[in-house]
mmCIF file of C-alpha atoms in Angstrom:
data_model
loop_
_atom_site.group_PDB
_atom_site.id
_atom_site.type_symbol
_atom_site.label_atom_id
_atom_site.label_comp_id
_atom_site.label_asym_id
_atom_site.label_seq_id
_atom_site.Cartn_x
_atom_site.Cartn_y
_atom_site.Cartn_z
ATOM 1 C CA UNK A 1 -50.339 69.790 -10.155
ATOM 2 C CA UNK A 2 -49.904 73.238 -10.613
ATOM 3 C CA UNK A 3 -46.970 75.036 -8.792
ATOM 4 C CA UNK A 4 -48.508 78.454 -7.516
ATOM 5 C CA UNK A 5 -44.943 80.294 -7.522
ATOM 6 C CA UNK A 6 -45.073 83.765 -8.996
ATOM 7 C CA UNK A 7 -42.870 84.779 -12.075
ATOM 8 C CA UNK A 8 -40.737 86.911 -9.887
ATOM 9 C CA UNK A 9 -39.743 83.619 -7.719
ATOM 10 C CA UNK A 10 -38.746 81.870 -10.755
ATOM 11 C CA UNK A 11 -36.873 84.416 -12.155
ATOM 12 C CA UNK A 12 -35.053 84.027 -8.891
ATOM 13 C CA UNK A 13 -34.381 80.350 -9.215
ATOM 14 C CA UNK A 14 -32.724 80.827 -12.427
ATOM 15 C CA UNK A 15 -30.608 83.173 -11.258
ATOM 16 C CA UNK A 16 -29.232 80.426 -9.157
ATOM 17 C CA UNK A 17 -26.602 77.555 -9.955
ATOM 18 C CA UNK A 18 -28.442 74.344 -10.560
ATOM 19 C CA UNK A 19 -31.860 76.610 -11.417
ATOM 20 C CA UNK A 20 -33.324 73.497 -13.116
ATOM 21 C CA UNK A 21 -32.374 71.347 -10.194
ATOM 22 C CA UNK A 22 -33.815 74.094 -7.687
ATOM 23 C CA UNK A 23 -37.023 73.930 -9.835
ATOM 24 C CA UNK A 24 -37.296 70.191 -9.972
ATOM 25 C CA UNK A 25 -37.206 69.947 -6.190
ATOM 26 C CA UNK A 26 -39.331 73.055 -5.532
ATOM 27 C CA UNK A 27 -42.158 71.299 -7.747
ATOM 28 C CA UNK A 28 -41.924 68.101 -5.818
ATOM 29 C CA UNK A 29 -41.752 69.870 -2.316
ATOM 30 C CA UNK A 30 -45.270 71.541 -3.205
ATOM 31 C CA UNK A 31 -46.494 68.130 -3.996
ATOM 32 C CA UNK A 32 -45.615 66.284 -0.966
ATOM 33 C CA UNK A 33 -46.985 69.275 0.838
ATOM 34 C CA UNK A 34 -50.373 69.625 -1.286
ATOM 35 C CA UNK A 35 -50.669 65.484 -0.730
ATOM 36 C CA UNK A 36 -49.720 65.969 3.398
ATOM 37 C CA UNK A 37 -52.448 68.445 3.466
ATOM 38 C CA UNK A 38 -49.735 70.968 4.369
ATOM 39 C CA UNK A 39 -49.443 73.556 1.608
ATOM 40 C CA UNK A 40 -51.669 76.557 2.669
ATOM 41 C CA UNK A 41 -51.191 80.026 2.804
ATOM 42 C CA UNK A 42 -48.633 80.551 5.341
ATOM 43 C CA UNK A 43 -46.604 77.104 4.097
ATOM 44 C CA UNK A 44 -46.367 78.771 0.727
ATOM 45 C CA UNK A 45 -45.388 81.782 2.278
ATOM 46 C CA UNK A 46 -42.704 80.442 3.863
ATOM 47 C CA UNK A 47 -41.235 78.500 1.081
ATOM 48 C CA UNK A 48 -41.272 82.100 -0.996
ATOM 49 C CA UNK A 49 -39.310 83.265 1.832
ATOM 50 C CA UNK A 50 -36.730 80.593 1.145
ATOM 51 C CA UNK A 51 -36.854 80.684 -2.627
ATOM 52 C CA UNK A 52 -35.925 84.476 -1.718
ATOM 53 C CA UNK A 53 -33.043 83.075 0.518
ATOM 54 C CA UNK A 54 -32.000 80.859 -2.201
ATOM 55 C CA UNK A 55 -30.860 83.536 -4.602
ATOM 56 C CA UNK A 56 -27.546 83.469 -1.940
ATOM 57 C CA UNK A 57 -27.163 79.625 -2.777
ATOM 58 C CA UNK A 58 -26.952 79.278 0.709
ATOM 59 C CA UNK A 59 -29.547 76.327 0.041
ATOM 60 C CA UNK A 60 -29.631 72.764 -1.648
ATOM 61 C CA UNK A 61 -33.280 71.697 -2.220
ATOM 62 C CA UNK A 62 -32.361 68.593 -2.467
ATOM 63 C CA UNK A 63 -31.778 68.465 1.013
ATOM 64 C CA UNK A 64 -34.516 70.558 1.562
ATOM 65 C CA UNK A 65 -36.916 67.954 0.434
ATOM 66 C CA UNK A 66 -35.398 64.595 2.450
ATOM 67 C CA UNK A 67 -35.586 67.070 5.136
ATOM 68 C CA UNK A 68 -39.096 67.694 5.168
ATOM 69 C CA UNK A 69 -39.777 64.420 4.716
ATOM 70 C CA UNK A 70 -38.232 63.303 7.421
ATOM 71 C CA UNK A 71 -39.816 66.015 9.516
ATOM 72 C CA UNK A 72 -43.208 64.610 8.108
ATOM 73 C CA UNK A 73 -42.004 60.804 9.337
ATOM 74 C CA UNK A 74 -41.417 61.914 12.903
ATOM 75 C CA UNK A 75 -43.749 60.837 15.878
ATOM 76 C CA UNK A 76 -46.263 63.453 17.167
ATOM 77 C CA UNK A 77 -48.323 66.296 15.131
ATOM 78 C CA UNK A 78 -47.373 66.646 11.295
ATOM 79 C CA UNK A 79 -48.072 70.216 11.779
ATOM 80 C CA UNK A 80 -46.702 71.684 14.676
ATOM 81 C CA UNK A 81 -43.331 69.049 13.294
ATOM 82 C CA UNK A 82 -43.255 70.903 10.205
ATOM 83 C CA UNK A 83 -43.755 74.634 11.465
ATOM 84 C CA UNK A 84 -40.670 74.146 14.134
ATOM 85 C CA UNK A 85 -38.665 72.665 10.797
ATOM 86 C CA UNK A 86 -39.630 75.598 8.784
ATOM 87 C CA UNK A 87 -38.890 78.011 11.690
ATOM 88 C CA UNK A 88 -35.603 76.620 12.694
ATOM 89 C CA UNK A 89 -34.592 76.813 8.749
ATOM 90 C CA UNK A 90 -35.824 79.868 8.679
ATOM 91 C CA UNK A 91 -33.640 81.536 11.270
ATOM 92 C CA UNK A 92 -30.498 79.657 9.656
ATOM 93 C CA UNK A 93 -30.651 81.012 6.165
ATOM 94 C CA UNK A 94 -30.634 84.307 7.780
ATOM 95 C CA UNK A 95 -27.690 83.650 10.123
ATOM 96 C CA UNK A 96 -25.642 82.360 6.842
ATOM 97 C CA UNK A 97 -26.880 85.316 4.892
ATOM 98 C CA UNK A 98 -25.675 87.709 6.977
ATOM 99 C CA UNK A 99 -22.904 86.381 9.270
ATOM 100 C CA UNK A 100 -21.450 83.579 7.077
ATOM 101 C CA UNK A 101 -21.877 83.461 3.184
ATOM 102 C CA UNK A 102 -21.179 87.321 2.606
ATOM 103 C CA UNK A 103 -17.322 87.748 3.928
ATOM 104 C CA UNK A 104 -15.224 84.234 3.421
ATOM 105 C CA UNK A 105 -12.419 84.343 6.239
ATOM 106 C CA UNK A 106 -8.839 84.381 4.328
ATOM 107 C CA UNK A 107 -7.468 80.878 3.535
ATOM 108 C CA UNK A 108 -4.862 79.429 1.697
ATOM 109 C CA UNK A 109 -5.791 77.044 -0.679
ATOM 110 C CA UNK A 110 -3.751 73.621 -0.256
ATOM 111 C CA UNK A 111 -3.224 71.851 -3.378
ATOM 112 C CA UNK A 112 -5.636 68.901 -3.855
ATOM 113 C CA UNK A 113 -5.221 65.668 -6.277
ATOM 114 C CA UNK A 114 -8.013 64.275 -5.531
ATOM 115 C CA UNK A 115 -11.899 65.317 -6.522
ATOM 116 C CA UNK A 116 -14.387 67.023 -3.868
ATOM 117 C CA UNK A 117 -18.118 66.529 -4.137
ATOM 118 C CA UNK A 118 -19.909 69.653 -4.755
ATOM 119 C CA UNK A 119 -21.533 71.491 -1.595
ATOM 120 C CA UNK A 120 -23.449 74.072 -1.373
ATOM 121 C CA UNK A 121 -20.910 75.445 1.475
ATOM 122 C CA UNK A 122 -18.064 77.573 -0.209
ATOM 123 C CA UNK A 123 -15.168 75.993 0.875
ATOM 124 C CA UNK A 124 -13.325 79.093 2.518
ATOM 125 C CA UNK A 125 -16.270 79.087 4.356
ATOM 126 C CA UNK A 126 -16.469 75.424 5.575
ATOM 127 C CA UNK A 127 -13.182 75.593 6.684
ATOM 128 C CA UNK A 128 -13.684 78.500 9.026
ATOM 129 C CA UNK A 129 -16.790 76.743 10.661
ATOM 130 C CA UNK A 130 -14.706 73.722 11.097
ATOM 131 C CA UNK A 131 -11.755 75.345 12.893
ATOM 132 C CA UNK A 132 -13.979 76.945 15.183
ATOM 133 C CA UNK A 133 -15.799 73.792 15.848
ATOM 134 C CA UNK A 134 -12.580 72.192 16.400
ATOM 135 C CA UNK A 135 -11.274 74.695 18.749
ATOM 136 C CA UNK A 136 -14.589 73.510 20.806
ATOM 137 C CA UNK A 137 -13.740 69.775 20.470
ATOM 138 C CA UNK A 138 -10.344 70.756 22.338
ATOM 139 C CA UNK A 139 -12.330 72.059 25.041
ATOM 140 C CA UNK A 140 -13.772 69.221 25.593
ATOM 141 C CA UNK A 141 -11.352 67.437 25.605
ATOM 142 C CA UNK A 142 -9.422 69.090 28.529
ATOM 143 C CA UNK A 143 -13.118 68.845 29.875
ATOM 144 C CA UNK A 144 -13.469 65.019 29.927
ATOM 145 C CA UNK A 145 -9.300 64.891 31.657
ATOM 146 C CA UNK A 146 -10.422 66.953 34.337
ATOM 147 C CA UNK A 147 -13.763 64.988 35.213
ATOM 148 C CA UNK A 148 -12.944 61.202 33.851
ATOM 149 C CA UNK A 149 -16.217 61.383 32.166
ATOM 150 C CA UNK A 150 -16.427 59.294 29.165
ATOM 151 C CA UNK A 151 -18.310 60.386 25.556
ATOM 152 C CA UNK A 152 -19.198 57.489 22.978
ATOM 153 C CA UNK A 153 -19.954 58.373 19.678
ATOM 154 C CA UNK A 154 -21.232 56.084 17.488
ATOM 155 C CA UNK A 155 -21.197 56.140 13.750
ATOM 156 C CA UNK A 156 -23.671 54.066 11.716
ATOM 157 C CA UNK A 157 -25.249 54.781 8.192
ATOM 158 C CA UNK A 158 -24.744 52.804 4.903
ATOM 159 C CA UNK A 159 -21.212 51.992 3.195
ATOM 160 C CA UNK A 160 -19.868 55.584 1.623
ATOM 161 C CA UNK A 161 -22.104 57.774 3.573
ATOM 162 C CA UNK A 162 -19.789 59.645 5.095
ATOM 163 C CA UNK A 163 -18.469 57.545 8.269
ATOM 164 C CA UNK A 164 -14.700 57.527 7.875
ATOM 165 C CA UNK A 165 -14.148 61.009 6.360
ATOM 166 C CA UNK A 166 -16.478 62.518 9.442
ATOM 167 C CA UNK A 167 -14.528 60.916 12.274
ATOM 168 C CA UNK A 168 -11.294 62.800 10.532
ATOM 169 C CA UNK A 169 -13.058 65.998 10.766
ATOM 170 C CA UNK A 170 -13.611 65.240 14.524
ATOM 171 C CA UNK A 171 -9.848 64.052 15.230
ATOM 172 C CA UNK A 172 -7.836 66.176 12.968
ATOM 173 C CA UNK A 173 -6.562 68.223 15.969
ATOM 174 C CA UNK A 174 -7.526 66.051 19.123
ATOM 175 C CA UNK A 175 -4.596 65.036 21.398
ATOM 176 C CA UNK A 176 -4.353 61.364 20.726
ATOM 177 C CA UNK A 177 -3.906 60.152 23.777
ATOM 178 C CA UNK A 178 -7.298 61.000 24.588
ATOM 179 C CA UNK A 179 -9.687 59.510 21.793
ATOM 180 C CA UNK A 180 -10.388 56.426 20.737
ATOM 181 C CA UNK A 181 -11.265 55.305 17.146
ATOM 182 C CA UNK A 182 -12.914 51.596 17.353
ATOM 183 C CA UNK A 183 -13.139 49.883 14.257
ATOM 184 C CA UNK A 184 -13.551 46.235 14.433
ATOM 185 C CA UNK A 185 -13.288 43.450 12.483
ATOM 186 C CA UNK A 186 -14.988 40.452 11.672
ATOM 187 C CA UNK A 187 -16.119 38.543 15.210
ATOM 188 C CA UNK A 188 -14.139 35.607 16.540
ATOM 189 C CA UNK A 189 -16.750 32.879 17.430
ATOM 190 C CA UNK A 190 -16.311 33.362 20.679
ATOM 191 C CA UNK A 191 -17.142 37.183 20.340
ATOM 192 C CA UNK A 192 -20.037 36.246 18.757
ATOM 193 C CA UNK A 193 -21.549 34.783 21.790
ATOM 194 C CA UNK A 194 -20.489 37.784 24.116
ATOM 195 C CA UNK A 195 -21.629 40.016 21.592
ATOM 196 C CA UNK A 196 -22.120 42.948 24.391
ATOM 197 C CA UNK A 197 -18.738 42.582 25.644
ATOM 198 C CA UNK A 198 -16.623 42.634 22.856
ATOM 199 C CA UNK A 199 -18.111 46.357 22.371
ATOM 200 C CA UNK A 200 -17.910 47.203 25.944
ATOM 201 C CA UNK A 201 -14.429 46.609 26.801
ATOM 202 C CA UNK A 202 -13.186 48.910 24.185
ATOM 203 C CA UNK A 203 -14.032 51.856 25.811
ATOM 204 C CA UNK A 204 -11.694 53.747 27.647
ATOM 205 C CA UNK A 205 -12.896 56.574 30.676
ATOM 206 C CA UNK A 206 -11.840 59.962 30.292
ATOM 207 C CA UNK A 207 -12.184 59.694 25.917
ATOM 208 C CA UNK A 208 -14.025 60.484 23.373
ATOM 209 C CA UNK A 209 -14.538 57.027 22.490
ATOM 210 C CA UNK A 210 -15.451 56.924 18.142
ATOM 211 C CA UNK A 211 -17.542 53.682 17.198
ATOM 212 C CA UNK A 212 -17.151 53.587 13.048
ATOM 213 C CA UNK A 213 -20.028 51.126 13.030
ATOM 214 C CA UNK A 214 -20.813 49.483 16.569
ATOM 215 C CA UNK A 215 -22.303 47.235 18.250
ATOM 216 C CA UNK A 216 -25.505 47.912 15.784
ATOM 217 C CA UNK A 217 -24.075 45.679 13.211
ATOM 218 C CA UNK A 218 -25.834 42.733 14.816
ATOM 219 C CA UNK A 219 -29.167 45.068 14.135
ATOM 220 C CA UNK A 220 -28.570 45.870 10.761
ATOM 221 C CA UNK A 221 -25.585 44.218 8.755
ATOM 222 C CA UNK A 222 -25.634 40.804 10.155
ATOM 223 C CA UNK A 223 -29.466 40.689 9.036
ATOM 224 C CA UNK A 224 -29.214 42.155 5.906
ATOM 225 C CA UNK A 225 -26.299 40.246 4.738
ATOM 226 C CA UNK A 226 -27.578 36.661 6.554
ATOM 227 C CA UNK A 227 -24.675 36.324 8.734
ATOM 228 C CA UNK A 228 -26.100 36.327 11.679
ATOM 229 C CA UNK A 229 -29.052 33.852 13.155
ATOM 230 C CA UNK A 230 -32.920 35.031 14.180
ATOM 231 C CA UNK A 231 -32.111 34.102 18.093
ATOM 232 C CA UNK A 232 -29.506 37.149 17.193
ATOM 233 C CA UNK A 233 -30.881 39.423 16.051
ATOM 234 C CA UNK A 234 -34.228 39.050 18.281
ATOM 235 C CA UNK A 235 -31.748 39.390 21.357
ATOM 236 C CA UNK A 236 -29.860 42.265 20.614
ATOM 237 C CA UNK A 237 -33.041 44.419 19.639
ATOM 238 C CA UNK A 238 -34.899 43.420 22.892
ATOM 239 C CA UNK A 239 -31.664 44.171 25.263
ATOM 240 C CA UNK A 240 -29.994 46.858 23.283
ATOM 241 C CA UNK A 241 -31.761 49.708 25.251
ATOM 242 C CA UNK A 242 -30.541 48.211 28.516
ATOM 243 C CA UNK A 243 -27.040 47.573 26.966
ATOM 244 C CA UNK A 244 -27.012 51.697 26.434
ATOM 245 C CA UNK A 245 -28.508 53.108 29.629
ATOM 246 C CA UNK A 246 -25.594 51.121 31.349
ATOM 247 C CA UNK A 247 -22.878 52.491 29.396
ATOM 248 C CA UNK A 248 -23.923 55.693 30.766
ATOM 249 C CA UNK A 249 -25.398 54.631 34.361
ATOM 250 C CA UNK A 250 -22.235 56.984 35.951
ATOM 251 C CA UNK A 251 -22.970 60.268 34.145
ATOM 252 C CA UNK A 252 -21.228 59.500 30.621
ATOM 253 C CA UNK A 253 -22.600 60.438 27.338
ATOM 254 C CA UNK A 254 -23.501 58.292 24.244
ATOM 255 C CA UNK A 255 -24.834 59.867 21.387
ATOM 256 C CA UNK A 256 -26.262 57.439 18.300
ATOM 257 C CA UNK A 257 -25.492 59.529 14.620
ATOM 258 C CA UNK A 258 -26.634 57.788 11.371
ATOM 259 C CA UNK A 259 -25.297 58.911 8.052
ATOM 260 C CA UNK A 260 -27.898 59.365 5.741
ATOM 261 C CA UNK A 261 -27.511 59.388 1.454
ATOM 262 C CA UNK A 262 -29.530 58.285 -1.068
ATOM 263 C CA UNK A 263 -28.500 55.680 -3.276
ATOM 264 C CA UNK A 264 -27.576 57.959 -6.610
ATOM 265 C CA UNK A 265 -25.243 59.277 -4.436
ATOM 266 C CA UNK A 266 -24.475 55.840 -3.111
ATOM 267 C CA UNK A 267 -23.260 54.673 -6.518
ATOM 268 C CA UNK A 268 -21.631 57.790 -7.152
ATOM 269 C CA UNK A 269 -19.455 57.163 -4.192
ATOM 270 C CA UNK A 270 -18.583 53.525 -5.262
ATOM 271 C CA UNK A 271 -17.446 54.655 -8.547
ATOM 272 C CA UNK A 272 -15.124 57.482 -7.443
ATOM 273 C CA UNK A 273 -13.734 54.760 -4.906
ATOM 274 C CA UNK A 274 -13.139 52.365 -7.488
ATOM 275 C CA UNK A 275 -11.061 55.188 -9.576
ATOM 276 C CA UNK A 276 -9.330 56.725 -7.149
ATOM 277 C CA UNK A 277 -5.703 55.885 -6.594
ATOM 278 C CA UNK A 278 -5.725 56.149 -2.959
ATOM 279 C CA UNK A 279 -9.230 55.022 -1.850
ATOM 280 C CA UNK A 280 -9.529 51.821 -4.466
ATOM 281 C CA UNK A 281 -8.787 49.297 -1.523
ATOM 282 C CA UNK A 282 -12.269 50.767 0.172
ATOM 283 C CA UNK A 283 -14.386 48.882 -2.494
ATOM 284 C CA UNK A 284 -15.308 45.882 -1.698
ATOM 285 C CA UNK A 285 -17.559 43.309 -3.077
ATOM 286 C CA UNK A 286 -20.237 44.318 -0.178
ATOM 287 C CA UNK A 287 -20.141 47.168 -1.554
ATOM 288 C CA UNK A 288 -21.772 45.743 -4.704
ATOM 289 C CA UNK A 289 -24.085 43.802 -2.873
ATOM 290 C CA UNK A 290 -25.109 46.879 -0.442
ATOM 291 C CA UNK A 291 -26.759 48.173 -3.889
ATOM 292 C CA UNK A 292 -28.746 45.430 -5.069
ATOM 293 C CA UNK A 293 -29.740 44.963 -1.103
ATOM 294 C CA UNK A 294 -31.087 48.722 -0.749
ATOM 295 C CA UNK A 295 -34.699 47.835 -0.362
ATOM 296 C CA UNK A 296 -33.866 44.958 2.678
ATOM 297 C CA UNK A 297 -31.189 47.131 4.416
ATOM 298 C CA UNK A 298 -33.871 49.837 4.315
ATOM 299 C CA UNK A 299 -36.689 47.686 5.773
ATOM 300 C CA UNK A 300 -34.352 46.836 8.618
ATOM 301 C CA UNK A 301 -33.196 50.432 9.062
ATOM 302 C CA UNK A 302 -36.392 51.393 9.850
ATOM 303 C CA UNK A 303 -37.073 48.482 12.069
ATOM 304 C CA UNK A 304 -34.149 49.445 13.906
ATOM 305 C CA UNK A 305 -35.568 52.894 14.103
ATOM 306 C CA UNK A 306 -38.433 52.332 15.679
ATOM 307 C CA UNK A 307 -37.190 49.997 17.934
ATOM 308 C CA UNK A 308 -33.855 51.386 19.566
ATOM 309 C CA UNK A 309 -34.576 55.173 18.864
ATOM 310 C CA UNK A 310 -35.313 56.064 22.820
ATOM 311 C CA UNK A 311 -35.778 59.054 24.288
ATOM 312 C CA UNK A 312 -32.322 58.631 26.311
ATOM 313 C CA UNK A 313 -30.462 57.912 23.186
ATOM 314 C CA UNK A 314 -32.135 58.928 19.961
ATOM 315 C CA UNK A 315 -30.999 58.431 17.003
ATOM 316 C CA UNK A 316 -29.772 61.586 14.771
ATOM 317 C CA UNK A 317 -30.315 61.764 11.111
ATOM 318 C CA UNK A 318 -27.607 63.182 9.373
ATOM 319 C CA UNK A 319 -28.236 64.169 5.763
ATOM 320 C CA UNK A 320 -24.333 62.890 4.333
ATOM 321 C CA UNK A 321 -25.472 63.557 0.768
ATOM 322 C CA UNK A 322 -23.295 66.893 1.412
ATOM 323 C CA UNK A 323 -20.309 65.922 3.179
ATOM 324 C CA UNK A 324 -19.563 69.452 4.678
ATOM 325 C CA UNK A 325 -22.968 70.067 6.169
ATOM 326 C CA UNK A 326 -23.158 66.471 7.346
ATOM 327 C CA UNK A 327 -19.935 66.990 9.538
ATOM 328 C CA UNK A 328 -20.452 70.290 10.250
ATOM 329 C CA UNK A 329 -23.899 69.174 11.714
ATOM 330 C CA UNK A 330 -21.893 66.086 13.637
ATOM 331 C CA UNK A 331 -19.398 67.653 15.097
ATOM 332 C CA UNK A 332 -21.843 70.557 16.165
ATOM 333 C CA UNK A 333 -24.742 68.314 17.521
ATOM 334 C CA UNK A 334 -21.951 66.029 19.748
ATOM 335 C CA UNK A 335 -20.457 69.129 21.123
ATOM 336 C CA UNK A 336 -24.201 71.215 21.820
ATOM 337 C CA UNK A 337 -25.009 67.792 24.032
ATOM 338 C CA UNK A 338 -22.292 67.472 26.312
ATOM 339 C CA UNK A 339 -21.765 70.342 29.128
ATOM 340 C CA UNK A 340 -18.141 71.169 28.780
ATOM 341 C CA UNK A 341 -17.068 74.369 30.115
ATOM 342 C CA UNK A 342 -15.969 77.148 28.357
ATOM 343 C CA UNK A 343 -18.326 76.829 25.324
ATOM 344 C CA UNK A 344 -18.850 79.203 22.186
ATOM 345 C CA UNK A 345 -22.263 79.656 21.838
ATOM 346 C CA UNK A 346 -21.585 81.817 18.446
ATOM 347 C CA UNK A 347 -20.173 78.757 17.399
ATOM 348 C CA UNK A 348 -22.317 76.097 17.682
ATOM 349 C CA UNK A 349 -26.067 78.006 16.964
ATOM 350 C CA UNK A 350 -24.807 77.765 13.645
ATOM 351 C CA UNK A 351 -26.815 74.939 11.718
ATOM 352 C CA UNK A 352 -27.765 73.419 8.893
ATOM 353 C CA UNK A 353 -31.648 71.900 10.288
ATOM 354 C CA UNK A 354 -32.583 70.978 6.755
ATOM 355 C CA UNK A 355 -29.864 67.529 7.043
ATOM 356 C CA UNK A 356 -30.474 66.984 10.689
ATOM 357 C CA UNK A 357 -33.075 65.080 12.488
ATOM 358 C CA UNK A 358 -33.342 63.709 15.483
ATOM 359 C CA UNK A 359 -35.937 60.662 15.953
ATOM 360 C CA UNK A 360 -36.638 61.773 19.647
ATOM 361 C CA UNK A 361 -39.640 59.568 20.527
ATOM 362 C CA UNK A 362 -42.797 60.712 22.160
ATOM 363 C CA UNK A 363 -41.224 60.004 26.656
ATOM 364 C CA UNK A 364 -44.924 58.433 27.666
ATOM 365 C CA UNK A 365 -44.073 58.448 31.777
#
């Protein structure tokens, strides 16, 4: 198809780093657009608006494009899905034009031996973000020890997409004593049949309680890897809803965030892990497997979707193949959904919508 971008938008794209990357993308944007039905006059409007934008490289098309189409997967109209997408995006890339990408706070650079991933977020300017954010996670902290209410996070995506590393961002500064990181192991046979339980019991009132991976494995890992039986699996999707609006029957929050990469990136991430002198022991031969097994974890992603993403506790799509905007976006979205006192609002209208989603169902009642 032909791409109906004038000569002075290209020009602009090539000004930018990654200009053949930008242009790849850009093509297959108008595409999936043309093929939705979606790529009018206004839609191509707006995306010369944010080929304009990109000339900051404030943007990763990339991104861009597994944003729109998950916008284009969620339920309700295509349409009016797309133009709040487009909107919201809209009014970020002028927030980080003019508030955040044109004067980097001063920072001094710590020396680092091992390799960051690229990101489109400079990193004097990620690290400002995240202080502020963090400041905000202290808040509510003191929040949840003056009012015993309880926050559960919990942390699911694919191996290397993000999990571990995010959770850091969240705890770097919290006061131990009142957050809880819950990482378990294989289950004992006995947890197996109390599968509920063995989840519930680890949280602790008054916390930010961390699940890296949760109760979900017996939705998703267990399947996909055949450790688990049918009668399982059919169980914990039917009662997993219930299991949820009781953890939070007294007022507590849970909120559901799912780690999103594709599987370039994937393998990417398995190699560096396998070369690196201090994250080697994370490769595993899953990990292996989990690539060959892309298609079938898929399928049952999506099963798991469509099935546990309620309107109480919907599931939020964060796009990890950035690391920085994925966390930023974490740590922003857990703190915007919890009514702590003292926020920042300055702080936390600052987003990145093109690697966030949230698979809010259509509430029927």
């Amino acid at each position: 198809m032909k791409v109906l971008i004038s000569r002075k938008q290209l020009e602009i794209i090539k000004e930018t780093d990654g200009g053949t990357d930008s242009r790849f993308y850009i093509n297959r944007i108008i595409d999936l657009l043309k093929f939705n039905k979606m790529y009018g006059k206004t839609n191509e409007q707006i995306l010369q608006k944010i080929i304009e934008y990109s000339k900051e490289q404030i943007l990763d098309f990339g991104l861009l494009e597994r944003g729109i189409i998950k916008t284009l997967k969620l339920s309700g109209s295509k349409s009016k899905n797309l133009n709040a997408f487009f909107k919201q995006l809209l009014k970020s890339l002028k927030e980080r034009q003019k508030n955040i990408y044109t004067s980097e706070p001063e920072f001094e650079d710590e020396l680092s031996l091992t390799p960051e991933e690229p990101s489109v977020i400079p990193k004097k300017v990620y690290k400002n973000e995240l202080y502020y954010l963090q400041v905000e996670l202290l808040k509510l902290q003191e929040w949840l020890k003056n009012t015993n209410k309880t926050v559960i996070v919990v942390f699911e995506g694919r191996d290397s997409a993000g999990k571990g590393s995010t959770i850091k961002k969240f705890t770097e500064h919290l006061n131990p004593r009142y957050y809880k990181i819950i990482a378990l192991g294989v289950p004992t046979p006995k947890e197996r049949k109390n599968w509920w339980d063995r989840y519930r019991k680890q949280i602790e009132p008054g916390k930010i309680n961390f699940f890296d991976r949760s109760w979900y494995n017996r939705g998703l890992v267990e399947p996909v890897m055949g450790y688990g039986t049918d009668k399982e699996y059919s169980d914990f999707m039917e009662n997993v809803e219930d299991f949820e609006n009781d953890l939070v029957r007294d007022g507590d929050y849970l909120i559901k965030l799912w780690f999103s990469i594709d599987k370039d990136t994937q393998a990417k991430r398995f190699q560096m892990r396998q070369e690196s002198p201090l994250k080697y022991w994370k490769y595993s031969p899953n990990d292996a497997k989990m690539q060959d097994m892309w298609d079938r974890f898929t399928e049952f992603k999506d099963r798991l979707f469509d099935k546990t993403s309620t309107v109480n506790h919907p599931w939020v799509i964060l796009d990890s193949n950035d690391k920085r905007i994925s966390g930023l976006n974490a740590i922003r979205y857990v703190l915007q959904n919890i009514p702590y006192d003292g926020k920042n609002e300055e702080s936390l209208n600052k987003t990145y919508p093109e690697a966030l989603t949230v698979l809010r169902p259509i509430n029927k009642d």
